Coordinates of C-alpha atoms and ligand atoms in Angstrom, one line a residue:
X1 CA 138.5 112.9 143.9
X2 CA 141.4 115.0 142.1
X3 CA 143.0 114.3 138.6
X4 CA 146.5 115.0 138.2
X5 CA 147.9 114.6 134.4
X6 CA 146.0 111.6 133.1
X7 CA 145.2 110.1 136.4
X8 CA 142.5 110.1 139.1
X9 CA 143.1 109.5 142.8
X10 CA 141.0 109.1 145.6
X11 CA 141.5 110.6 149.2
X12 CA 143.2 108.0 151.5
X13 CA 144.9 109.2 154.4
X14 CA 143.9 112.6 156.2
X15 CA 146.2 115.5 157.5
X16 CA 144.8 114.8 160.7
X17 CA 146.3 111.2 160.6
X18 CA 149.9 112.2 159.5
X19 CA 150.0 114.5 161.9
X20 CA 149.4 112.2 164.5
X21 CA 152.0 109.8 162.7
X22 CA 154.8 112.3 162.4
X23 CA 153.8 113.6 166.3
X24 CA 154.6 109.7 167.5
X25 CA 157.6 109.6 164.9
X26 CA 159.1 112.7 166.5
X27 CA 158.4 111.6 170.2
X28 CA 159.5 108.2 169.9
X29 CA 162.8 109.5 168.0
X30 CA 163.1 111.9 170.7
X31 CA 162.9 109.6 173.0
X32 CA 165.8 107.1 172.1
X33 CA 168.2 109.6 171.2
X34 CA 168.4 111.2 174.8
X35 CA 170.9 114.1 175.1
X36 CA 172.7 113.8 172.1
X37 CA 172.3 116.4 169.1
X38 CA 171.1 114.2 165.9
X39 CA 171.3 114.8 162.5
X40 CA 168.2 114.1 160.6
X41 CA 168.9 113.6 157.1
X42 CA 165.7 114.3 154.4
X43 CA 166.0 112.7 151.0
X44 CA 164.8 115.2 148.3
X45 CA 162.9 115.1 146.9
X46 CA 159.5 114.1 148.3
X47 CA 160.9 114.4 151.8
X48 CA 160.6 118.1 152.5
X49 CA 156.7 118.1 154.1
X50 CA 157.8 115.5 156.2
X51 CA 161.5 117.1 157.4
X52 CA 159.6 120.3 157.9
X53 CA 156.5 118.8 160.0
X54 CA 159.0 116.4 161.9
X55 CA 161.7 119.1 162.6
X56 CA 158.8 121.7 163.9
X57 CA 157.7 118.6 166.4
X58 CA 161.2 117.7 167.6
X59 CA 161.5 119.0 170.9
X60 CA 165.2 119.2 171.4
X61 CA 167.8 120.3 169.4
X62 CA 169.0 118.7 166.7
X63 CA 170.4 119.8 163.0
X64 CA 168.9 119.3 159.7
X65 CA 170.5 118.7 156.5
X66 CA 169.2 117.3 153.2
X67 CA 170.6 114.9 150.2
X68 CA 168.9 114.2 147.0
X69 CA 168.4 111.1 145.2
X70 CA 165.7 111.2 142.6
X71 CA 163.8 108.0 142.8
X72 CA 161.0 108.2 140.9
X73 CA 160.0 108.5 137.3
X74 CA 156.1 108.3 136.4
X75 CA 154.1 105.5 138.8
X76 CA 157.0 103.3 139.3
X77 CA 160.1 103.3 141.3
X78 CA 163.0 102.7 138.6
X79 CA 165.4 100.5 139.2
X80 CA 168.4 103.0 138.3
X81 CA 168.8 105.8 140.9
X82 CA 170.6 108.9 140.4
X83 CA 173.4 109.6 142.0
X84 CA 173.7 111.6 146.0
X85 CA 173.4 115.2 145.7
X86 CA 174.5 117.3 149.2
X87 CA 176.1 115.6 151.4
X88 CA 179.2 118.2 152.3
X89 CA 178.9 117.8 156.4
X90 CA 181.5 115.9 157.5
X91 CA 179.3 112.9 159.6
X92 CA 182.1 111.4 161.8
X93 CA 180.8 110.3 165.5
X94 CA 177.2 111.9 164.9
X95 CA 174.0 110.3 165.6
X96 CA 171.8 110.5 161.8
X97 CA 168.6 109.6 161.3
X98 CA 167.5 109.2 158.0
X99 CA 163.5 111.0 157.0
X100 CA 161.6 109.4 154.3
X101 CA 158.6 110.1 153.1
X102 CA 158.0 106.7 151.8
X103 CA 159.7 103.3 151.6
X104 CA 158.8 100.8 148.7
X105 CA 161.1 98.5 147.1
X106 CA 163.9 99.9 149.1
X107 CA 166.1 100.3 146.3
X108 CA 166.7 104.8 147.8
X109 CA 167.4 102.9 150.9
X110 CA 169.7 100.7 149.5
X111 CA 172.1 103.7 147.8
X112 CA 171.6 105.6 151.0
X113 CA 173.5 102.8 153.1
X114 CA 176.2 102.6 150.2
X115 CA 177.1 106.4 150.6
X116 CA 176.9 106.0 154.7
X117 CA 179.1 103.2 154.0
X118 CA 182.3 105.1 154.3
X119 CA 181.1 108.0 156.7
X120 CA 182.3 107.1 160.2
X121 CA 178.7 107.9 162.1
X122 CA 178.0 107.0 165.2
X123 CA 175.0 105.3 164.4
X124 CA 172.2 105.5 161.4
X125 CA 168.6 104.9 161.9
X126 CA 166.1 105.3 159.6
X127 CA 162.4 107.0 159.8
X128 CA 160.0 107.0 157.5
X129 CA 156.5 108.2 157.4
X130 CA 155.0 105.6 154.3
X131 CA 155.9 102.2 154.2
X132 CA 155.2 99.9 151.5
X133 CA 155.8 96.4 153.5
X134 CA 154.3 94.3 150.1
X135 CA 156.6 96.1 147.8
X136 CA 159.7 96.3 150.6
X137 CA 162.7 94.3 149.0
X138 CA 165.6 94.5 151.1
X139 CA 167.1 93.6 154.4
X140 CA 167.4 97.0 155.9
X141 CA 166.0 97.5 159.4
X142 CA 163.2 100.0 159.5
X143 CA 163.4 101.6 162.8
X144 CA 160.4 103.9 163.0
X145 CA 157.4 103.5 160.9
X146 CA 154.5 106.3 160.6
X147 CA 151.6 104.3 158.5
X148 CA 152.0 101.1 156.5
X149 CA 150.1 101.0 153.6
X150 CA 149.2 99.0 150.7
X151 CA 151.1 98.8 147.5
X152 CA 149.2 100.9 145.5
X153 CA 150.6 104.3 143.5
X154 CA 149.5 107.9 146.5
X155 CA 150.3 111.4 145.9
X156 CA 150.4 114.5 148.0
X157 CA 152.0 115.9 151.4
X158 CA 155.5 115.9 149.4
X159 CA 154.5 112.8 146.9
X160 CA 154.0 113.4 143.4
X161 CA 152.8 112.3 139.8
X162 CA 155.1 113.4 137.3
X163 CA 155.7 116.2 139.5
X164 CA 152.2 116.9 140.4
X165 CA 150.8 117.1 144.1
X166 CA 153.3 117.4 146.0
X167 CA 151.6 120.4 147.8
X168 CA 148.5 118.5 148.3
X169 CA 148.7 118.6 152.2
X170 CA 146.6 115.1 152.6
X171 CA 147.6 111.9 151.0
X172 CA 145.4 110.7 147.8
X173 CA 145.6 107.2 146.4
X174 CA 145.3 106.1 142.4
X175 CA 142.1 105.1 141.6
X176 CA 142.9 102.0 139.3
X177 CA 140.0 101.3 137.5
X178 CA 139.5 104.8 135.8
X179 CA 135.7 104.4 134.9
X180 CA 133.5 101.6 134.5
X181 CA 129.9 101.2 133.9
X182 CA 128.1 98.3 135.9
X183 CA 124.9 97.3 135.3
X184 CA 122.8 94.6 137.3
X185 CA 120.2 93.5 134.3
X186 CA 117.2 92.3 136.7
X187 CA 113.9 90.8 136.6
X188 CA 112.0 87.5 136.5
X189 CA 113.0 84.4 134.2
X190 CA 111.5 85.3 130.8
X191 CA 111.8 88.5 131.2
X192 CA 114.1 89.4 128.9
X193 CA 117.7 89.7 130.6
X194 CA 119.5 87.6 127.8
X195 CA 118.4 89.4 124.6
X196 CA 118.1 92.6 125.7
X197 CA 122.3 92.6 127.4
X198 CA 123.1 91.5 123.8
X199 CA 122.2 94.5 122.5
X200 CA 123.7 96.3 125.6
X201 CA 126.7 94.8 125.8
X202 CA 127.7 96.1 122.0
X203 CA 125.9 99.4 122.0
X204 CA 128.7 100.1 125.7
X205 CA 131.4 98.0 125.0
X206 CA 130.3 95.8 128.4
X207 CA 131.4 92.5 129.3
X208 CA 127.9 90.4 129.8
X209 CA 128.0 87.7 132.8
X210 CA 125.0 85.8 133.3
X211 CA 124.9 83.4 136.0
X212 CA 123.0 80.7 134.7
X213 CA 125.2 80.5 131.4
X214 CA 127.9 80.0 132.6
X215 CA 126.3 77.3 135.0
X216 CA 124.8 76.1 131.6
X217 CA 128.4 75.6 130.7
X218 CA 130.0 74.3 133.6
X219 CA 127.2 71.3 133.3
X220 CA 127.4 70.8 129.8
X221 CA 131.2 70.5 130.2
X222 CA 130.6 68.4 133.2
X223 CA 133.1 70.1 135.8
X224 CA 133.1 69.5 139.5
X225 CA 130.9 73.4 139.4
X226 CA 128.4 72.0 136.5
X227 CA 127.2 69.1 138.9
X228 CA 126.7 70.8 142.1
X229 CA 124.8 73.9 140.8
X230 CA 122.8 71.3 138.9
X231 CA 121.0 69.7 141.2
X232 CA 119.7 73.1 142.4
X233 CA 118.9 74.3 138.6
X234 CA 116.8 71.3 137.8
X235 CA 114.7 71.9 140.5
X236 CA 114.7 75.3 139.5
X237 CA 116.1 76.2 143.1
X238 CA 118.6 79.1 143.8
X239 CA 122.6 77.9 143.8
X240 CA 124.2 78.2 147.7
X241 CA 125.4 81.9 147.7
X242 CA 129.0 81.1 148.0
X243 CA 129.3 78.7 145.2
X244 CA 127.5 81.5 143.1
X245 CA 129.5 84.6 144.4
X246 CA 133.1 82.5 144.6
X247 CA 132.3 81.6 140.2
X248 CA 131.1 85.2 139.9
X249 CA 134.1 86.5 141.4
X250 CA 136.3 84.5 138.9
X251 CA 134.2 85.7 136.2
X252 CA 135.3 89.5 137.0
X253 CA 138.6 89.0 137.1
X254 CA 139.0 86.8 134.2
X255 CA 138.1 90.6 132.6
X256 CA 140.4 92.7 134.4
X257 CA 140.0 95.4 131.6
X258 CA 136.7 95.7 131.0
X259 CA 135.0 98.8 130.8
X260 CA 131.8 97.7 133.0
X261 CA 129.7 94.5 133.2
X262 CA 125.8 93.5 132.7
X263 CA 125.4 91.3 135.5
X264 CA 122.9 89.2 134.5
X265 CA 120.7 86.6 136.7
X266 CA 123.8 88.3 139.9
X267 CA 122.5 89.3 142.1
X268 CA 119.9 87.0 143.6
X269 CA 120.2 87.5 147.5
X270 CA 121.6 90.4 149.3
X271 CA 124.3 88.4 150.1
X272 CA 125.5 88.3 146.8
X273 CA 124.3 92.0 146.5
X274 CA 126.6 93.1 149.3
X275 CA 129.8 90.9 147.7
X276 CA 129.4 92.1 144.9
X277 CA 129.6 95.7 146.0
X278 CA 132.5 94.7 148.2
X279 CA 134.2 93.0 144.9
X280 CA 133.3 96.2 142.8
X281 CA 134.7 98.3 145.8
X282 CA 138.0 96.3 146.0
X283 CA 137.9 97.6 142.2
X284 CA 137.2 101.6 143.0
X285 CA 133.9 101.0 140.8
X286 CA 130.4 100.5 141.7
X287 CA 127.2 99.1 140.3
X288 CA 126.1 102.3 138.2
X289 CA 122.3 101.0 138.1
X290 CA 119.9 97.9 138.3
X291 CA 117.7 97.6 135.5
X292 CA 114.8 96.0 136.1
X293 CA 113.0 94.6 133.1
X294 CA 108.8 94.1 134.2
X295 CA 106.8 91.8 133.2
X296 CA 103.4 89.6 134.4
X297 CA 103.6 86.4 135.5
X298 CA 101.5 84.7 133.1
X299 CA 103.4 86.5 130.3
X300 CA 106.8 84.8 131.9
X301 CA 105.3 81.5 131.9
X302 CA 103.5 81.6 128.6
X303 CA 107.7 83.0 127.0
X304 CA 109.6 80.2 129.0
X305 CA 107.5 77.6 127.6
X306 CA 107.3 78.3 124.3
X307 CA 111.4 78.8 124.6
X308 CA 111.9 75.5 126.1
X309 CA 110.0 74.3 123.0
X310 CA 113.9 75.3 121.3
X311 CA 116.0 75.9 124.0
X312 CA 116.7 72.3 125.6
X313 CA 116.8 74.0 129.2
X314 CA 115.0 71.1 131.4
X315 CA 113.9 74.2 134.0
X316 CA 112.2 75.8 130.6
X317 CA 110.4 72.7 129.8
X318 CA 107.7 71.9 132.9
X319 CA 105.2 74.7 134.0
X320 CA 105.6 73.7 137.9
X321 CA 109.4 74.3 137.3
X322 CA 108.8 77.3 136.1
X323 CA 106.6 78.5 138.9
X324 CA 109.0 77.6 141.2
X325 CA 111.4 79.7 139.2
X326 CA 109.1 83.0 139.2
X327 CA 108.4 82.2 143.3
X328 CA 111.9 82.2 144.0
X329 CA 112.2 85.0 142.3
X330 CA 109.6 87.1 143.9
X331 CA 110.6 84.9 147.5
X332 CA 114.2 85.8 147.2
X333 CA 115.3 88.2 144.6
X334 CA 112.8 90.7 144.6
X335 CA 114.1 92.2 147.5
X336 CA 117.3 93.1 145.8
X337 CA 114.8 96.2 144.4
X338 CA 114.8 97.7 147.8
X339 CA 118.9 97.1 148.3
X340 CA 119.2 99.6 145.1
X341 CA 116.3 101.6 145.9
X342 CA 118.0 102.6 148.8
X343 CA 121.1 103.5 146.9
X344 CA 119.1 105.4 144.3
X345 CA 119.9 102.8 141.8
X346 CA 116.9 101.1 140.6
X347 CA 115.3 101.5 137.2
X348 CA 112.1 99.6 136.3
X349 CA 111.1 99.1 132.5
X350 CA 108.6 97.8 131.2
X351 CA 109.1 94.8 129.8
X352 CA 106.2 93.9 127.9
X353 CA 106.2 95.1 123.8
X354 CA 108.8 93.8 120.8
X355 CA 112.4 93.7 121.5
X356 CA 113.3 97.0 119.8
X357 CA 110.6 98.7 122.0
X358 CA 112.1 97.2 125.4
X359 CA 115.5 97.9 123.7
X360 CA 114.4 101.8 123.2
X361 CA 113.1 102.1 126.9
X362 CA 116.5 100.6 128.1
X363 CA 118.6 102.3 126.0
X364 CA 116.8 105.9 127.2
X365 CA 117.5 104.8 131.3
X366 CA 121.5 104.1 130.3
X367 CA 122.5 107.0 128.8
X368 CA 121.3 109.4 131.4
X369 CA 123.0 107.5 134.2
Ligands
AMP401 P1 118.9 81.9 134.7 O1 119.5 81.4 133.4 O2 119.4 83.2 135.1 O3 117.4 81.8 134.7 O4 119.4 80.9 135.8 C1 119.0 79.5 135.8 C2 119.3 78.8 137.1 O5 120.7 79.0 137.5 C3 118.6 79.4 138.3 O6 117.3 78.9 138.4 C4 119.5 79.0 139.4 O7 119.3 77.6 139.8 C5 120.9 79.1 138.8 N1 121.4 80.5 139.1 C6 121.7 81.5 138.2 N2 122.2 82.6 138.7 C7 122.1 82.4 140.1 C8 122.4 83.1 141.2 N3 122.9 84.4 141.1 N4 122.3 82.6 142.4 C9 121.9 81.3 142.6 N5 121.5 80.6 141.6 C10 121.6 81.0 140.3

């Protein structure tokens, strides 16, 4: 990772991979202008890695020239280009091709074909080595095309930030979600999970999602979601994966800013382990830790019926419900300890002692992490 200003980005395409881009952009180029002596044409000024890599690769002889048009300004392309800088050759009857180093919205493209306009060439092509095809606006034709890439912000190999990294000789991509801290709050029913992310949420400024809340919601309001998942909860019986993951999913993005989550009572099954590190992925985060909370079974069963005493939660208020709760948990959940093990991410606790105590012990894993 590299930070440039204010900004982080992530490696995303290797020099090994644009040179094999520009080496196909140079053949292929070579190939359909035949005999004739082109003009290639390299818009300052991001362009100049490419015009330099390209022109060393040409294997025939051909002229270089170059025109500037500053294009961007910060992250974004703006709207407003400056005006062509350089173009003194006189053009008539010549074969020019055109070297970006990126395409996006089009809009350089666009002033580039006003200024050709009124130059009587022979023919203009355009090449460029990015292209953008989600942020592409315009009609123009493209008519060679190194890598196509997603419309995200990427610096380096002529690109830059604010006129940072242009001589990065790889390609590095924003990393959007600066820095989050995601925890996955584990352990059995009655452990603990809801009190204790109270306290976390505040003390890190987290969002706290727990799965069976906002199941407990979805039934109380009863939506289309509240039904299904019910007949699963008062049984005491795991929610199908994909109903679970697909709500879960919606429950992230509804909190596109957060600093970091407590997943709470997610995940239950590596399934939802492995979307959820997909999701978190799609996000440049990660889960930063599972923090397990410990506790004996007959101490769970002794706290979830005295709670369903209050609580009005029908899988609180039966003892062979509750069971069946713990089982699944051990059956089906308690694998999930190995899936972070393995990733170096699991924290036990124990979970037996007041709530400030268990507070303390979690508190102490979180801020080394
Ligand atoms: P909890 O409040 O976490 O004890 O969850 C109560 C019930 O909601 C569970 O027994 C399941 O029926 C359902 N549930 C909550 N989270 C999940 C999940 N991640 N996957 C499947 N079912 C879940």
């Amino acid at each position: 990772m590299i930070k440039l200003h204010d900004k982080y980005f992530k490696p995303f395409i290797s020099s090994q991979e644009i040179d094999a881009a520009m080496q196909r952009l140079a053949t292929d180029i070579a190939n359909d202008v035949g005999d004739e002596i082109p003009v290639f044409v390299g818009i300052l000024n991001g362009s100049f890695m490419v015009v330099s890599d390209f022109a060393k690769k040409y294997p025939k002889p051909c002229e270089v020239t170059f025109i500037k048009l500053a294009s961007y300004e910060g992250v974004k392309s703006t709207e407003d280009i400056q005006r062509l800088i350089g173009l003194t050759q006189d053009l008539t009857g010549r074969t020019v091709v055109i070297l970006e180093d990126i395409i996006d919205t089009g809009n350089t493209l666009a002033e580039v074909h006003r200024i050709f306009e009124n130059e009587q060439v022979k023919s203009l092509k355009i090449a460029t080595l990015f292209y953008k095809p989600e942020a592409y606006k315009k009609d123009f034709k493209l008519h060679y095309i190194g890598i196509e890439i997603p419309n995200k912000f990427i610096v380096g190999y002529g690109l830059d930030y604010n006129g940072l990294g242009r001589n990065i000789p790889e390609v590095y991509q924003i990393k959007e979600t600066q820095y989050m801290t995601n925890l996955v709050l584990f352990g059995p029913p009655g452990a603990g999970k809801g009190t204790q992310a109270e306290f976390l949420k505040t003390k890190y400024n987290l969002v706290h999602i727990s799965t069976g809340d906002v199941f407990r919601f979805n039934i109380k309001n009863e939506t289309a979601l509240g039904m299904l998942a019910k007949s699963y909860m008062d049984k005491g019986e795991l929610v199908p994966d994909q109903v679970t993951i697909d709500m879960l999913n919606a429950e992230v993005e509804k909190n596109s800013g957060a600093k970091g989550f407590i997943f709470d009572g997610f995940p239950r099954t590596n399934a939802q382990a492995e979307s959820l590190d997909k999701l978190l992925e799609s996000k440049d985060s990660a889960i930063s830790a599972m923090v397990a909370l410990e506790v004996d079974d007959e101490i769970l069963v002794k706290r979830l019926l005295s709670r369903g005493k209050t609580s009005g939660r029908v899988d609180d208020a039966d003892e062979s419900i509750i069971r069946n709760r713990i089982k699944e948990y051990y059956d089906k959940t308690a694998i999930l300890k190995d899936y972070y093990s393995a990733q170096n991410k699991y924290y036990g606790v124990d979970g037996v002692g007041s709530i400030d105590e268990i507070t303390l012990r979690l508190d102490a894993v979180i801020k080394n992490l």
